[in-house]
Structure formats: structure tokens, C-alpha cells
């Protein structure tokens, strides 16, 4: 029995020391120290010993057990340390490898143009207003002097929500003129950008949804000269100092007199080319002096107050600003297009 214990000790210690993995080591623990292990098997023979022999053998068996347990513990710690060292080697970070660049987004070209327009007008003391896209026909038409029967109210041009044509998607940002007159104290200086909707087929220059920026000033002694001066200042900041403009007579129900403003073609400088369709000029916006009746309907005395307003198409402004040929590119969100700005 003594020899058996000695053999177990020698064999087990050697086996523990050479175990390659935690799994191997656990199998060895079961083999030598488990309930059906070799050491237990020897201890079961204790009964065969004489009472005199038992204490010495018991002590020896205990000593072998604790030697085995100690060796097992040490071998396990050694394996863990080796595994940790291996992991540290495997997972080491090479700080000299170049990092991955983070792709930053940026503003859409139309919003770049809008931000420029806002900056220009904020710099002149204007307030930026936001308003509803679902609008009452009374604001989009009646209070802007476009009475029942006016061609722009036609069902073929406008998106209505109800049979009696009272609620609609606004077809222009001009209702913001009325909303400003309703809610703001005089004098008023506002710009109001936003989406507008018309029943147009999509092509290179049309979309059923597009953006306008409305501008309006009401004060004492406001004249057409103020309108021209302000719009010229805007154009010079948008398209460069010395950019020429021209004002042509036009008609809008809510302004009198009304005009359209053209800018000299940036491509040919006025000589005439395909971009300006041979005209030398490109139409930019509609404007005019606010009709006295529109002021009266808003409760403003046209003998004391006068004002001007304009409405500019944002897509067209961006297309001209960035030389974009097709309106659809603005809305398609093709990254290859957007990344150019
Ligand atoms: N609302 C007009 C349009 O959509 C533009 C405009 C605005 C004209 C303000 C005059 C004054 O065409």
C-alpha cells in the first residue's frame, strides 16, 4: 500500500506538470483525486490493515492527497497564466496601424442656399418664420386677394383635402404674409422658408413639391426703392458683387404694382446662351408692393403703412448657385451627387 501511494504520487505529479490544457488537468484530477479515482481506491483498502498500521498509513495517504492537491493548484495557475499571456499576445493592439476615417455628413446643397439666404436677411434685421404646410384656402387665397374663381384656385392646380376646397396644401409661402400680419406688431420684417405643393408633373424643372422663401416688410414710408435695394443686396451676396438685376412688370393678386426680378446670366454675362435660353437673363423671383386691400383685410391702415413682399424658389436658387442642371437631382438623394457639395 505504501508503494501504491508512492507510485500514485510520482505519476500524478508528473502528469499534472505536463498537462497542456485546463481540460486535460481536470481529467487528471478526476483520475487521481475523484470519487472513483486511484487515491480513493487505495484508501478503500484501509479496512484490510491492522489497527496499528492504520494511523501511519492514514497520515501518509493524507500527505499524498494534499501534495496532489497542491500540485494540481500550481499546475492550474501555471496554465491560466500561460493562457492569459497568449491572449495578451493575440489581442495586442497595434497602435501604429492607420485608423479608419469617419465619414462625416454635410448639408444638402439646397439647405446651403437656404442658410445663405437666411444669413443675408438676419443680417438686415429680419425674423425667420415657420408656418403650416396644410393651410386654409382663406389664407392661401382669400386674404391674399385671390377670390373664388381665381385660376390658381383650380382643382387641377391645387391639392385640396375636402370637397368644398377649404383645406389644402399651401401652393405658395405667401399665406405667411397674412399670418405675420395677424400675429406680429408693426413694423414687420420677416422671411418664411418652407415647402409648397402644386399639381405639376415631375421633369427637369418641375416637381409637385418644392420650396419657397417668402419675404415681407411693412413699415411707414416703404416704397418700391426699398424692395429693389433689398433684393439687389441679396443677389450681390448670393451671386457676387456687381451681379446685375432687372425688374419686369408682372401680375400677382396680392401685390400692386407687381414685378418679376431677373439676374444677368452667370454663364454668358448677358450675351445669351443655352443656360439663359438666349435671353441673357434668368428669372429669379416674384415680388411687389403689398396690395392696399390685403393690408386692409389684415386690419392695417394702408394710408399709414406700406410694404413689399417677394417669393423666391429655393431649388432654382440652389441650381443656379451650384450650376445644377436637373431639379430631380435635388430630391433623389443620390450620394454620388450630394457628396460634391
Ligand atoms: N407667391 C408668388 C408665387 O408663388 C410669389 C410672390 C410672393 C409674388 C410675394 C409677390 C410677392 O409665384
Coordinates of C-alpha atoms in Angstrom, one line a residue, residues 79-302:
X79 CA -1.9 27.1 -17.3
X80 CA -4.1 30.1 -16.5
X81 CA -1.0 32.4 -16.6
X82 CA 0.1 30.9 -19.9
X83 CA -3.4 31.3 -21.4
X84 CA -3.5 34.9 -20.3
X85 CA -0.1 35.6 -21.8
X86 CA -1.3 34.0 -25.0
X87 CA -4.5 36.2 -25.1
X88 CA -2.5 39.3 -24.4
X89 CA -0.2 38.4 -27.4
X90 CA -3.2 37.6 -29.6
X91 CA -5.3 40.6 -28.8
X92 CA -2.4 43.1 -28.7
X93 CA -3.4 46.4 -30.4
X94 CA -1.0 47.8 -32.9
X95 CA -1.3 51.5 -32.3
X96 CA 0.8 52.2 -35.4
X97 CA -1.9 50.8 -37.8
X98 CA -3.7 53.8 -39.6
X99 CA -7.2 54.4 -38.2
X100 CA -10.5 54.1 -40.2
X101 CA -11.7 57.6 -41.3
X102 CA -15.1 58.5 -40.0
X103 CA -17.3 59.7 -43.0
X104 CA -18.9 63.0 -41.8
X105 CA -22.2 64.0 -43.4
X106 CA -22.8 67.5 -44.6
X107 CA -25.5 69.9 -45.6
X108 CA -27.7 69.4 -48.7
X109 CA -27.0 71.9 -51.4
X110 CA -30.5 73.4 -51.2
X111 CA -30.0 73.9 -47.4
X112 CA -26.7 75.6 -48.1
X113 CA -28.5 78.0 -50.3
X114 CA -31.3 78.4 -47.7
X115 CA -28.8 79.1 -44.9
X116 CA -27.1 81.8 -47.1
X117 CA -30.5 83.5 -47.7
X118 CA -31.4 83.3 -44.0
X119 CA -28.0 84.8 -43.0
X120 CA -28.4 87.7 -45.5
X121 CA -31.8 88.6 -44.1
X122 CA -31.0 88.1 -40.5
X123 CA -28.1 90.4 -41.1
X124 CA -30.6 93.0 -42.3
X125 CA -32.7 92.6 -39.1
X126 CA -35.4 90.2 -40.4
X127 CA -37.0 87.5 -38.3
X128 CA -37.2 83.9 -39.7
X129 CA -40.8 82.4 -39.5
X130 CA -42.0 78.9 -39.9
X131 CA -45.6 78.1 -40.9
X132 CA -48.1 75.3 -41.7
X133 CA -47.9 73.3 -45.0
X134 CA -51.5 72.2 -44.5
X135 CA -53.2 75.6 -44.9
X136 CA -56.6 77.2 -45.1
X137 CA -57.7 78.3 -48.5
X138 CA -58.7 81.6 -46.8
X139 CA -55.0 82.2 -46.0
X140 CA -53.6 80.9 -49.2
X141 CA -56.1 82.7 -51.4
X142 CA -58.9 84.9 -49.9
X143 CA -56.8 87.1 -47.6
X144 CA -54.3 87.4 -50.5
X145 CA -56.9 88.9 -52.8
X146 CA -57.4 85.8 -54.9
X147 CA -61.1 85.4 -54.7
X148 CA -63.4 82.5 -55.7
X149 CA -62.9 81.8 -59.4
X150 CA -59.3 82.9 -59.5
X151 CA -57.5 80.4 -61.8
X152 CA -54.8 79.5 -59.2
X153 CA -57.6 78.0 -57.0
X154 CA -58.5 75.4 -59.6
X155 CA -58.6 71.8 -58.6
X156 CA -56.3 70.9 -61.4
X157 CA -53.5 73.1 -59.8
X158 CA -54.0 72.6 -56.1
X159 CA -54.1 69.7 -53.6
X160 CA -57.4 70.1 -51.6
X161 CA -58.4 67.9 -48.6
X162 CA -62.1 68.5 -48.7
X163 CA -65.0 68.8 -51.2
X164 CA -65.6 72.4 -50.5
X165 CA -62.0 73.4 -51.1
X166 CA -61.3 74.9 -47.6
X167 CA -58.2 73.0 -46.5
X168 CA -55.3 72.5 -48.8
X169 CA -51.5 72.0 -49.2
X170 CA -50.3 75.6 -49.5
X171 CA -49.4 76.4 -53.1
X172 CA -47.1 79.3 -52.1
X173 CA -45.4 80.6 -48.9
X174 CA -47.4 83.9 -49.3
X175 CA -50.0 82.9 -46.6
X176 CA -47.1 83.6 -44.2
X177 CA -47.6 87.3 -45.1
X178 CA -51.1 87.1 -43.6
X179 CA -50.1 85.0 -40.7
X180 CA -47.3 87.5 -39.8
X181 CA -49.7 90.5 -40.2
X182 CA -52.2 88.6 -37.9
X183 CA -49.7 87.9 -35.1
X184 CA -46.8 90.4 -35.2
X185 CA -46.7 94.0 -34.1
X186 CA -45.8 96.6 -36.8
X187 CA -43.3 97.3 -38.3
X188 CA -42.7 93.8 -39.6
X189 CA -39.6 92.3 -41.3
X190 CA -39.8 88.6 -42.0
X191 CA -38.6 85.8 -44.2
X192 CA -40.5 82.5 -44.2
X193 CA -39.0 79.5 -45.9
X194 CA -40.9 76.2 -46.5
X195 CA -42.4 73.5 -48.7
X196 CA -45.2 74.3 -51.2
X197 CA -47.3 72.0 -53.3
X198 CA -48.7 72.2 -56.8
X199 CA -50.1 69.6 -59.2
X200 CA -47.2 69.6 -61.6
X201 CA -45.7 66.6 -63.4
X202 CA -42.0 65.9 -62.4
X203 CA -39.5 67.0 -65.0
X204 CA -36.1 68.7 -65.1
X205 CA -37.6 72.0 -63.9
X206 CA -40.9 70.9 -62.1
X207 CA -41.9 69.0 -59.0
X208 CA -45.3 68.7 -57.2
X209 CA -43.4 69.7 -54.0
X210 CA -40.8 72.4 -53.9
X211 CA -39.5 75.2 -51.6
X212 CA -40.0 78.9 -51.5
X213 CA -38.8 81.7 -49.3
X214 CA -41.3 84.4 -48.6
X215 CA -40.0 87.9 -47.6
X216 CA -42.0 90.8 -46.4
X217 CA -41.5 94.3 -44.9
X218 CA -44.3 96.5 -43.6
X219 CA -43.4 99.9 -42.1
X220 CA -44.1 103.6 -42.6
X221 CA -42.9 105.1 -46.0
X222 CA -41.8 101.8 -47.6
X223 CA -41.5 102.1 -51.3
X224 CA -40.5 100.1 -54.4
X225 CA -37.0 101.5 -54.0
X226 CA -36.7 99.7 -50.6
X227 CA -37.7 96.4 -52.4
X228 CA -35.2 96.9 -55.2
X229 CA -32.4 97.9 -52.8
X230 CA -33.0 94.9 -50.5
X231 CA -33.3 92.4 -53.3
X232 CA -30.1 93.8 -55.0
X233 CA -28.3 93.4 -51.7
X234 CA -29.4 89.8 -51.5
X235 CA -28.4 89.0 -55.1
X236 CA -24.9 90.5 -54.7
X237 CA -24.3 88.4 -51.6
X238 CA -25.7 85.2 -53.3
X239 CA -24.1 85.6 -56.7
X240 CA -21.2 88.1 -56.2
X241 CA -20.7 91.8 -56.1
X242 CA -21.8 93.7 -59.3
X243 CA -24.4 91.0 -60.3
X244 CA -26.9 92.8 -62.4
X245 CA -30.7 92.5 -61.9
X246 CA -33.7 93.7 -63.9
X247 CA -37.3 94.2 -62.8
X248 CA -40.1 93.4 -65.3
X249 CA -43.8 94.3 -64.7
X250 CA -45.9 91.3 -63.8
X251 CA -49.2 90.4 -62.0
X252 CA -49.9 88.9 -58.6
X253 CA -53.3 89.3 -56.9
X254 CA -51.8 90.4 -53.6
X255 CA -49.2 93.0 -54.8
X256 CA -49.7 96.2 -56.8
X257 CA -47.6 97.0 -58.6
X258 CA -46.1 93.6 -59.1
X259 CA -42.9 92.5 -60.8
X260 CA -40.5 89.7 -61.6
X261 CA -36.8 90.1 -61.0
X262 CA -34.2 88.6 -63.3
X263 CA -30.5 88.2 -62.7
X264 CA -28.0 88.6 -65.5
X265 CA -26.9 85.1 -66.7
X266 CA -23.8 83.9 -64.8
X267 CA -22.8 81.7 -67.8
X268 CA -22.7 84.3 -70.6
X269 CA -22.8 87.6 -68.7
X270 CA -25.9 88.7 -70.7
X271 CA -24.9 87.9 -74.2
X272 CA -27.3 85.0 -74.5
X273 CA -26.5 81.2 -74.2
X274 CA -28.3 77.9 -73.7
X275 CA -28.4 78.3 -69.9
X276 CA -30.5 81.5 -70.2
X277 CA -32.2 80.2 -73.4
X278 CA -30.6 83.1 -75.4
X279 CA -32.2 85.7 -73.1
X280 CA -29.1 86.9 -71.2
X281 CA -31.3 87.0 -68.1
X282 CA -32.7 84.3 -65.7
X283 CA -35.9 84.8 -63.8
X284 CA -35.3 84.6 -60.1
X285 CA -38.4 85.7 -58.1
X286 CA -41.8 87.4 -58.0
X287 CA -42.3 90.5 -55.9
X288 CA -44.3 93.7 -55.5
X289 CA -45.8 96.3 -53.2
X290 CA -48.4 94.8 -50.9
X291 CA -51.9 95.5 -52.3
X292 CA -53.7 98.0 -50.1
X293 CA -56.7 95.7 -49.9
X294 CA -54.5 92.9 -48.5
X295 CA -53.4 95.3 -45.7
X296 CA -57.0 96.4 -45.1
X297 CA -58.2 92.8 -44.8
X298 CA -55.5 92.3 -42.1
X299 CA -56.6 95.4 -40.3
X300 CA -53.7 97.5 -41.3
X301 CA -54.3 101.1 -42.4
X302 CA -52.8 101.4 -46.0

